[in-house]
Coordinates of C-alpha atoms in Angstrom, one line a residue:
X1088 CA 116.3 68.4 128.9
X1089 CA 114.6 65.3 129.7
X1090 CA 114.2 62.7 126.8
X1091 CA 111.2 61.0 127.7
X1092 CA 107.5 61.9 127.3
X1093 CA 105.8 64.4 129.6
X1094 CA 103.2 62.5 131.5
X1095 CA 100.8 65.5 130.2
X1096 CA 101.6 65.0 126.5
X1097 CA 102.7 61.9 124.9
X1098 CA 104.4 61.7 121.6
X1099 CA 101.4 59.1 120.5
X1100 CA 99.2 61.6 121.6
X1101 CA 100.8 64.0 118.8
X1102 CA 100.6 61.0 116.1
X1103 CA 97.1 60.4 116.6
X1104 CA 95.7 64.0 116.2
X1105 CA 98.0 63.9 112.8
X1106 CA 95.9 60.9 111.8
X1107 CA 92.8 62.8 112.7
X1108 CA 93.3 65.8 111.1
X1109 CA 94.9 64.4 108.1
X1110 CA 92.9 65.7 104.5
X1111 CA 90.8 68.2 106.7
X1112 CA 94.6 70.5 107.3
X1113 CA 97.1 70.9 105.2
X1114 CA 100.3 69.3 105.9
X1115 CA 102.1 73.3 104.9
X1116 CA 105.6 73.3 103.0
X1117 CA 108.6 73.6 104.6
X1118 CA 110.9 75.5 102.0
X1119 CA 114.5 76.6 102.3
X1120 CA 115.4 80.5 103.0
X1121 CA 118.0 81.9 101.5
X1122 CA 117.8 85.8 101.5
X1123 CA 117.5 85.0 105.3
X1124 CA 120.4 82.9 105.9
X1125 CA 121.9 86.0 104.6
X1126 CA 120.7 87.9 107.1
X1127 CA 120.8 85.7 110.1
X1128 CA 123.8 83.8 109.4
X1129 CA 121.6 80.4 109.7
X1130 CA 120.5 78.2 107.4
X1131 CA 116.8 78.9 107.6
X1132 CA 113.9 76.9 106.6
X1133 CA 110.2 78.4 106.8
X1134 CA 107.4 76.5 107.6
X1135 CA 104.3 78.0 105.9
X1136 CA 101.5 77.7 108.0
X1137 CA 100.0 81.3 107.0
X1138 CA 99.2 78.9 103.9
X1139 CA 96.6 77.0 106.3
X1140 CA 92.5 78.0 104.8
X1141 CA 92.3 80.3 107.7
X1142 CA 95.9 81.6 106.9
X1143 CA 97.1 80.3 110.3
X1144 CA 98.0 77.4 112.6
X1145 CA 94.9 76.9 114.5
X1146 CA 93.0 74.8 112.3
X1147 CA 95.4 72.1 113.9
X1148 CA 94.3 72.3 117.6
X1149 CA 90.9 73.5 116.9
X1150 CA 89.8 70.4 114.6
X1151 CA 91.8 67.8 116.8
X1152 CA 90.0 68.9 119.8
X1153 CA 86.2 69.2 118.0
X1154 CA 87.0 65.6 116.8
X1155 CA 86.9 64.7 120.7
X1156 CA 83.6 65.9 121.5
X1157 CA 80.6 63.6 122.3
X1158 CA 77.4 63.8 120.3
X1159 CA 75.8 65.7 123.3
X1160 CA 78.5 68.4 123.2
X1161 CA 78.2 68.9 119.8
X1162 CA 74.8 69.7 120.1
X1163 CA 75.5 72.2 123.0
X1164 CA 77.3 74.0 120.8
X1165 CA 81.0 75.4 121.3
X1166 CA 82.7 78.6 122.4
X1167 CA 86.2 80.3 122.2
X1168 CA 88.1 84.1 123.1
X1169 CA 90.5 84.5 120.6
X1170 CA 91.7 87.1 118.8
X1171 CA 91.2 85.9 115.4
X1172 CA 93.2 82.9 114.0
X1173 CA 91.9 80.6 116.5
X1174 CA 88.3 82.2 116.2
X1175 CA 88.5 81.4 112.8
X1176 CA 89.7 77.7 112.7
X1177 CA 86.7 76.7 115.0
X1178 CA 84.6 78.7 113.2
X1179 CA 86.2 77.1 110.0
X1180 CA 86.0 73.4 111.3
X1181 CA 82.7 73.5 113.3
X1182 CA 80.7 74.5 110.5
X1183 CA 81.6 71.7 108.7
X1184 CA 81.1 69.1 111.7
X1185 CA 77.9 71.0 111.7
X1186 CA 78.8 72.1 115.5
X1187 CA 77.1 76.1 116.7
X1188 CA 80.0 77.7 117.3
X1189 CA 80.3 81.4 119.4
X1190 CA 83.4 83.2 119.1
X1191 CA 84.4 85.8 122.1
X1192 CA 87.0 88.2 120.3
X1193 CA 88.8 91.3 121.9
X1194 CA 87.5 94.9 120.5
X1195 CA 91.1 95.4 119.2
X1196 CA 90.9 92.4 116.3
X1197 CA 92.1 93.8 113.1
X1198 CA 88.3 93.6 111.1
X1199 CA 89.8 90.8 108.6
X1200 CA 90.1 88.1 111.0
X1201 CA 86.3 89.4 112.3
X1202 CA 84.9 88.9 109.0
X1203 CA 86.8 86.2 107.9
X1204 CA 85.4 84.2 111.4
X1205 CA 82.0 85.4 110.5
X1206 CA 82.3 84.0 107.2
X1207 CA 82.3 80.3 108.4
X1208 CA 79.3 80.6 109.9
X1209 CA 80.2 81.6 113.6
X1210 CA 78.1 84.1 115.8
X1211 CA 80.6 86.7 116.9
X1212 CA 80.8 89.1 120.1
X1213 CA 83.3 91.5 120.7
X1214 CA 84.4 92.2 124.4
X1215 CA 87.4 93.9 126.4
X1216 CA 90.8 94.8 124.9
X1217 CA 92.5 91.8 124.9
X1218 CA 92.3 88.1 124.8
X1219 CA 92.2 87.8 129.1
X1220 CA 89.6 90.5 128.7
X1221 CA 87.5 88.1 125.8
X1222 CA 88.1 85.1 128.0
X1223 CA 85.5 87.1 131.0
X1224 CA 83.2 87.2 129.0
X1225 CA 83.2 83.7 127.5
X1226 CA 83.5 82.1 130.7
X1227 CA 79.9 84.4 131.3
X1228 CA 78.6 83.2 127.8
X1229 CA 79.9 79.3 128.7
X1230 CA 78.1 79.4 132.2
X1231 CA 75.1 81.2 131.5
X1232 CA 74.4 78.6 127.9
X1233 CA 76.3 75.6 128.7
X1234 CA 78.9 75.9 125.6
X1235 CA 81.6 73.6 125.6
X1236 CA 84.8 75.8 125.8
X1237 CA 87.3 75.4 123.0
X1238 CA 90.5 76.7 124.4
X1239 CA 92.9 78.5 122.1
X1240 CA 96.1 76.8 123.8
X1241 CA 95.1 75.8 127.6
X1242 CA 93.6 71.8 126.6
X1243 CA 95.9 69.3 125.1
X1244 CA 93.8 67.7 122.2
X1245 CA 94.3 71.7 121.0
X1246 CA 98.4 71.1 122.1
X1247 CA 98.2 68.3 120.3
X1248 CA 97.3 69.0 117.2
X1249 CA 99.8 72.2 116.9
X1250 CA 102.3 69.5 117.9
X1251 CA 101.8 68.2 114.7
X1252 CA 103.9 71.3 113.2
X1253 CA 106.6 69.3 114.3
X1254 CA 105.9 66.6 113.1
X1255 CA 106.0 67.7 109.4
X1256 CA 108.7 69.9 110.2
X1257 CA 110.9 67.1 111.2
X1258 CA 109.9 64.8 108.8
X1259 CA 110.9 66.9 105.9
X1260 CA 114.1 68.1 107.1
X1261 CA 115.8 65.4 110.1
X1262 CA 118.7 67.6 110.2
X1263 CA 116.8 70.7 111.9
X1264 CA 119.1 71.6 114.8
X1265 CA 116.9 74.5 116.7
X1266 CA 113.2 75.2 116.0
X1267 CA 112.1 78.5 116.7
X1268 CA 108.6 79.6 117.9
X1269 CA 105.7 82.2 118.6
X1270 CA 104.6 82.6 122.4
X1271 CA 101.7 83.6 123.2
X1272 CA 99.8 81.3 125.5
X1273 CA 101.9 78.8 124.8
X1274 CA 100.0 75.6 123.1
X1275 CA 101.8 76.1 119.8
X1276 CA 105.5 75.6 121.1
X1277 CA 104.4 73.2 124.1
X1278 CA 102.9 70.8 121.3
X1279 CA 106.2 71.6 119.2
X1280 CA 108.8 70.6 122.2
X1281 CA 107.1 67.7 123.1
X1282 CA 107.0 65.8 119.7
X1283 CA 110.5 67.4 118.5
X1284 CA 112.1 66.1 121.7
X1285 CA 110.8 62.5 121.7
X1286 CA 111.8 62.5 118.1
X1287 CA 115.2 64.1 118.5
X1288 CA 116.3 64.6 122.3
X1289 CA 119.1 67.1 121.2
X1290 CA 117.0 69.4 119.4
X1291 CA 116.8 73.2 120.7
X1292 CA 113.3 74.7 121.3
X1293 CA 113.4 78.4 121.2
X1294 CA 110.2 80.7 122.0
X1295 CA 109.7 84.0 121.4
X1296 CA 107.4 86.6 122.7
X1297 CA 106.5 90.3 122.2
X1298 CA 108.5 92.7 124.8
X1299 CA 104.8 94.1 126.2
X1300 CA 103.9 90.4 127.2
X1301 CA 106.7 88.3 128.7
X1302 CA 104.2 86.0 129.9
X1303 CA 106.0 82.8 129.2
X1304 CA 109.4 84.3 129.7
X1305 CA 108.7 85.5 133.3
X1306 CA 106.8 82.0 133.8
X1307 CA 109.7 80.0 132.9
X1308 CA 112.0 82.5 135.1
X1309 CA 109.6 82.6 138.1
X1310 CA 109.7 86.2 137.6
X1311 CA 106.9 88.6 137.9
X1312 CA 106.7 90.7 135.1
X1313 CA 104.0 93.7 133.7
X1314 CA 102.1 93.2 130.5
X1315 CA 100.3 95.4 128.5
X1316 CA 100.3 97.7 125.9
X1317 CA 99.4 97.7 121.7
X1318 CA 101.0 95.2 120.4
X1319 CA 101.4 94.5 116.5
X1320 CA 101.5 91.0 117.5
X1321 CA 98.1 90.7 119.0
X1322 CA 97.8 86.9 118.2
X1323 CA 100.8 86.4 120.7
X1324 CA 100.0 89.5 123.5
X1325 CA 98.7 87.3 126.4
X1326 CA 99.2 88.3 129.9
X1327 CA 99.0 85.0 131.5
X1328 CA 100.1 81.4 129.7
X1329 CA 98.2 78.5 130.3
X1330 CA 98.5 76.1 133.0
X1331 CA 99.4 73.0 130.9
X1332 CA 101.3 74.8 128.6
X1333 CA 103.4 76.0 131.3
X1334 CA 104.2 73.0 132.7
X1335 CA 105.1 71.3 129.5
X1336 CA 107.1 74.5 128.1
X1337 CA 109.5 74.5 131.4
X1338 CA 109.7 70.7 131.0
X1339 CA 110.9 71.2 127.2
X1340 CA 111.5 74.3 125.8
X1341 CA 115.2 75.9 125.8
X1342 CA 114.7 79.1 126.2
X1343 CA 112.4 82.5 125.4
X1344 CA 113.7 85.5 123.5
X1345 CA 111.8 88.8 123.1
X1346 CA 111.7 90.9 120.3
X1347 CA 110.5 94.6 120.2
X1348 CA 107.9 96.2 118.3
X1349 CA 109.8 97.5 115.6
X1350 CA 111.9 94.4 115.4
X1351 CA 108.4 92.5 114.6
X1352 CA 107.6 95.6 112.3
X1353 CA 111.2 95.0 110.4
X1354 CA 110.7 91.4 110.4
X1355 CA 107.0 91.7 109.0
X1356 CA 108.2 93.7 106.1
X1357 CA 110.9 91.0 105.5
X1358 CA 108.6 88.5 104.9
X1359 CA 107.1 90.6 102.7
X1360 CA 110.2 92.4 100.7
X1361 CA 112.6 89.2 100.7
X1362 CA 110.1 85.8 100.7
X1363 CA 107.3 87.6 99.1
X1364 CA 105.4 86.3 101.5
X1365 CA 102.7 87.5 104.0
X1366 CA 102.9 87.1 108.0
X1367 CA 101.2 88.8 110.8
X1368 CA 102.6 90.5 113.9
X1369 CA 103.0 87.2 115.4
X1370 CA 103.7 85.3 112.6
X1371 CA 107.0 87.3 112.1
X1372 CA 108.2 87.1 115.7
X1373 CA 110.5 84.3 115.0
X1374 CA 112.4 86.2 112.8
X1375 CA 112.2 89.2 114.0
X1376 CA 114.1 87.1 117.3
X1377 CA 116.5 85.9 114.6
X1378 CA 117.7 89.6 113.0
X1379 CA 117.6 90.8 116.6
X1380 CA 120.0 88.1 117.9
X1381 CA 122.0 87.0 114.9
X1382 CA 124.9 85.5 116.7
X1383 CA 122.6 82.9 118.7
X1384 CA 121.9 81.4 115.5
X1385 CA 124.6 81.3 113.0
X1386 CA 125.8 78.4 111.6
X1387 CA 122.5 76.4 113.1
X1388 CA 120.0 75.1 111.0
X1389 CA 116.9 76.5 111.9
X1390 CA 113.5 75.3 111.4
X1391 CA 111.3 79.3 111.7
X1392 CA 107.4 78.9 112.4
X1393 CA 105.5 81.3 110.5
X1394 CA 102.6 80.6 111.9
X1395 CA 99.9 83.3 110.4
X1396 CA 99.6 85.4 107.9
X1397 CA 96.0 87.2 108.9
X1398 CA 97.3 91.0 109.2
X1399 CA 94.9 94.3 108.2
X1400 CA 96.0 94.9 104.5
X1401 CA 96.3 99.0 105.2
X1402 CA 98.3 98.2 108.4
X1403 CA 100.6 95.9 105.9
X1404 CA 100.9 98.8 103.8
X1405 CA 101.6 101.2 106.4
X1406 CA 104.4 99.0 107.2
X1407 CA 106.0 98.7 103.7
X1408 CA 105.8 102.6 103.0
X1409 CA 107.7 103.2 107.2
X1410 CA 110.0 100.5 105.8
X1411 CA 110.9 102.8 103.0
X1412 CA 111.2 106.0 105.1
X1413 CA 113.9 104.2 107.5
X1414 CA 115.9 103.0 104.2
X1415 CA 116.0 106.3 102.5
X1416 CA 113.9 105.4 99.9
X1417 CA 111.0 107.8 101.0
X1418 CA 112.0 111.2 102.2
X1419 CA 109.9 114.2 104.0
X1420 CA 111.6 117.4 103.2
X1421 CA 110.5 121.0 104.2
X1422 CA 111.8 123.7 102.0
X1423 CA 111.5 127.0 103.4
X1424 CA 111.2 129.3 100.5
X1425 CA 111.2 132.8 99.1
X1426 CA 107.0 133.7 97.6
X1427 CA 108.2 134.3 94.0
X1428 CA 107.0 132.7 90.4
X1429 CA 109.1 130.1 89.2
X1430 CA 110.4 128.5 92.8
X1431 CA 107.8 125.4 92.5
X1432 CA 109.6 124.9 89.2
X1433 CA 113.2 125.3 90.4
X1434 CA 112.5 123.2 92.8
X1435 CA 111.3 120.1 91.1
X1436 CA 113.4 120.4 88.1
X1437 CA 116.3 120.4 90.5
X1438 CA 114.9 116.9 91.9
X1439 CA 114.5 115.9 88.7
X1440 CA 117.3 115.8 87.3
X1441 CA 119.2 114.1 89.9
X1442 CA 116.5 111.4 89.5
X1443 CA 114.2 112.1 92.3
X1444 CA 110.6 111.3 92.4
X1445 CA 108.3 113.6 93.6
X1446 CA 105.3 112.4 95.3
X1447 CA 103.8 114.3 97.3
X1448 CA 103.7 118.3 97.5
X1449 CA 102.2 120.8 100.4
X1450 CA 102.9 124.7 99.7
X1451 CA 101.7 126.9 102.8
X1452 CA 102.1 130.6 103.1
X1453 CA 100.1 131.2 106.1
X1454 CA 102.3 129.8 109.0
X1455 CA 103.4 132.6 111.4
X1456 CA 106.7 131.4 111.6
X1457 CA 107.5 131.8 108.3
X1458 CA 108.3 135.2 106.7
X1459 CA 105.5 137.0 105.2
X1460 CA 108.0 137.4 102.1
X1461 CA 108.2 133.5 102.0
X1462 CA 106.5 130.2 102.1
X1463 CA 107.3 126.6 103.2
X1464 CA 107.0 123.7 100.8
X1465 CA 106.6 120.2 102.1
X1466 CA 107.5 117.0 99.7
X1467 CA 107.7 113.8 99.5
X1468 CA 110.2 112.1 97.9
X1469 CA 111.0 109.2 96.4
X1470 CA 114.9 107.9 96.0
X1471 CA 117.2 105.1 95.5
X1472 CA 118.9 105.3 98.7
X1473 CA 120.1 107.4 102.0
X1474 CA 123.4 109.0 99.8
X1475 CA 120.7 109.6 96.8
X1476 CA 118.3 111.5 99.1
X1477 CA 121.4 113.4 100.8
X1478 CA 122.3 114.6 97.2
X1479 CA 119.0 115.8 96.2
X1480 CA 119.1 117.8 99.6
X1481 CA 122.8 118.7 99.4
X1482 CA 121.6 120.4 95.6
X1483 CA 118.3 122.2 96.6
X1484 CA 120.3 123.6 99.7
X1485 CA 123.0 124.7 97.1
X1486 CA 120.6 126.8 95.2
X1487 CA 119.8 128.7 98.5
X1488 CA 116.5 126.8 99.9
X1489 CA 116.7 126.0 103.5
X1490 CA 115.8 122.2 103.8
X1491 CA 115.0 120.7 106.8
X1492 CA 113.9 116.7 107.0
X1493 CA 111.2 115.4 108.4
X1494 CA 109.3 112.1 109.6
X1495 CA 106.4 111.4 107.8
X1496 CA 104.6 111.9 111.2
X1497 CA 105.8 116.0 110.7
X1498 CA 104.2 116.6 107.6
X1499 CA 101.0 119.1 107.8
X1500 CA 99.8 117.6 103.9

């Protein structure tokens, strides 16, 4: 990797949005991990930018590149597609320039990050179904008022001030020997390489994006590849990276890993279970790359960007409680049984006393494939473990109910 500056993106360049964003950001800890060097075999160290008054990264880029406008652009007024953390930063930091700001957002964006931009005093409008889609529209909305655009990755005062991440990062631990980093468009890690490279040469820059939108991964590969698709990572599910960004990411970054959906799901709930901390689909990528491919990191000292922490708080919980199911500590049993006083109570006193919880219950005589004699019984059950719930089963099935387990998806509650 080269050890020079790009001619793009200058490590000065960096410095200076630090100086200009300094009081009006927050310079976001970076703490050790130890329940993940555990997991990954690193020695892991988070940087907290879900911590950020938006709860994300953006505020960097956004405010660096609003502190570059003219008086006459201000006064145009600003847009930006994004689908919500960057919406919310210039939302969040032209109000208080006292800039009119118009925020294009994909129809998908979990309603938190909608409000929350609507809170600071932007006008929002919600088009197409993802962040390319929102970007149509905004170019309409730019043309037709004469907005000044606000790019969420594709300008380099935004690179800029995400390359002050590094910055930080590096300054509060020198010893970081691989940083590890989001994808999406690609202004967060471009920012990153460039100022972690000029300050260490050696330093590894690893990306990572979201298996249904390789866009930086088939960019760096010359590779066409499809993308599309829900992702839980919606901050980072951009089809096409930007221009800049791709030139500086194949200049500087190492390499791009991609995770799955459930390995973003897992590495959500980690966050969440383990740190006690929040992150968002995107947010958790970087970890998520780390579980997925423990033996690229261990024994390195990593330096993990979560970089948002803006997810839908029922989605959070949906994730917690499928967390539980996997791990045994949530069953879904079906217990086909004979119509007869008393069963219900056999039944639970028998999960009972083996220490089972019982927390849901759906009792159904009407379903054609079950004996007119009999019924089925549905429950939910709460235990410590996989052996705990086998147990349970292994005891019901003993006293002659047929049990059959099922996802939670199965259950007819």
């Amino acid at each position: 990797m080269p050890k020079v500056a790009s001619p793009l993106l200058t490590l000065s360049k960096i410095e200076e949005a630090a100086n200009n964003i300094k009081g009006a950001v927050i310079s976001t800890p970076l703490l050790p991990a130890a329940q993940l060097d555990a997991i990954t075999g690193a020695t892991v160290f988070v940087k907290y930018e879900n911590m950020q008054a938006t709860n994300a990264f953006k505020e960097r880029g956004a405010l660096n590149k609003l502190l570059h406008l003219t008086e006459e652009e201000k006064s145009r007024g600003v847009i930006a597609m994004s689908a919500g953390n960057h919406a919310q930063a210039v939302a969040l930091h032209a109000q208080r320039l006292g800039i009119p700001a118009l925020i294009v957002m994909p129809n998908g964006t979990p309603y938190v990050k909608v409000e929350a931009t609507k809170a600071y005093g932007a006008k929002v409008v919600l088009a197409g179904e993802t962040v390319d889609d929102a970007k149509k529209e905004a170019d309409r909305l730019s043309e037709e008022h004469g907005y000044i655009w606000v790019h969420p990755f594709d300008d380099l005062e935004v690179i800029a001030g995400q390359g002050t991440i590094a910055l930080e990062m590096l300054k509060d631990q020198p010893d970081l020997n691989t940083l590890i980093v989001p994808v999406g468009g690609g202004g967060m890690i471009s920012g990153i390489a460039v100022a972690a490279k000029a300050i260490k040469p050696d330093i590894e820059i690893i990306g990572v994006e979201s298996e249904l939108y390789p866009s930086m991964y088939a960019a760096l590969r010359n590779q066409p590849m499809e993308c599309g698709g829900n992702s839980l990572a919606e901050g980072i599910a951009v089809k096409v990276p930007g221009t800049y960004t791709q030139q500086l990411a194949k200049q500087y970054v190492d390499d791009i890993l991609l995770v799955s959906e459930s390995q973003i799901e897992e590495a959500i709930n980690i966050f969440l279970t383990r740190l006690k901390t929040v992150a968002e689909g995107a947010g958790a990528a970087g970890l998520a790359a780390m579980c997925a491919h423990p033996e690229r990191f261990k024994g390195k000292k990593v330096g993990l960007v979560l970089c948002g922490g803006n997810i839908n708080p029922r989605l959070l919980a949906s994730i917690a409680l499928r967390q539980l199911v996997r791990l045994g500590n949530i069953i879904h049993i079906r217990c086909n049984i004979p119509d007869r006083p008393g069963i219900l109570g056999e039944i639970s006193t028998t999960i009972g006393q083996l220490g089972g919880n019982i927390l849901e219950v759906s009792h159904h005589r009407l379903f054609l494939d079950v004996s007119v004699k009999g019924a089925t019984l549905d429950v939910a059950i709460e235990t410590r473990d996989n052996q705990h719930a086998k147990e349970i089963i292994a005891a019901l099935e003993a006293g002659d109910i047929h049990v059959s387990h099922l996802s939670s998806g199965e259950m007819r509650f």
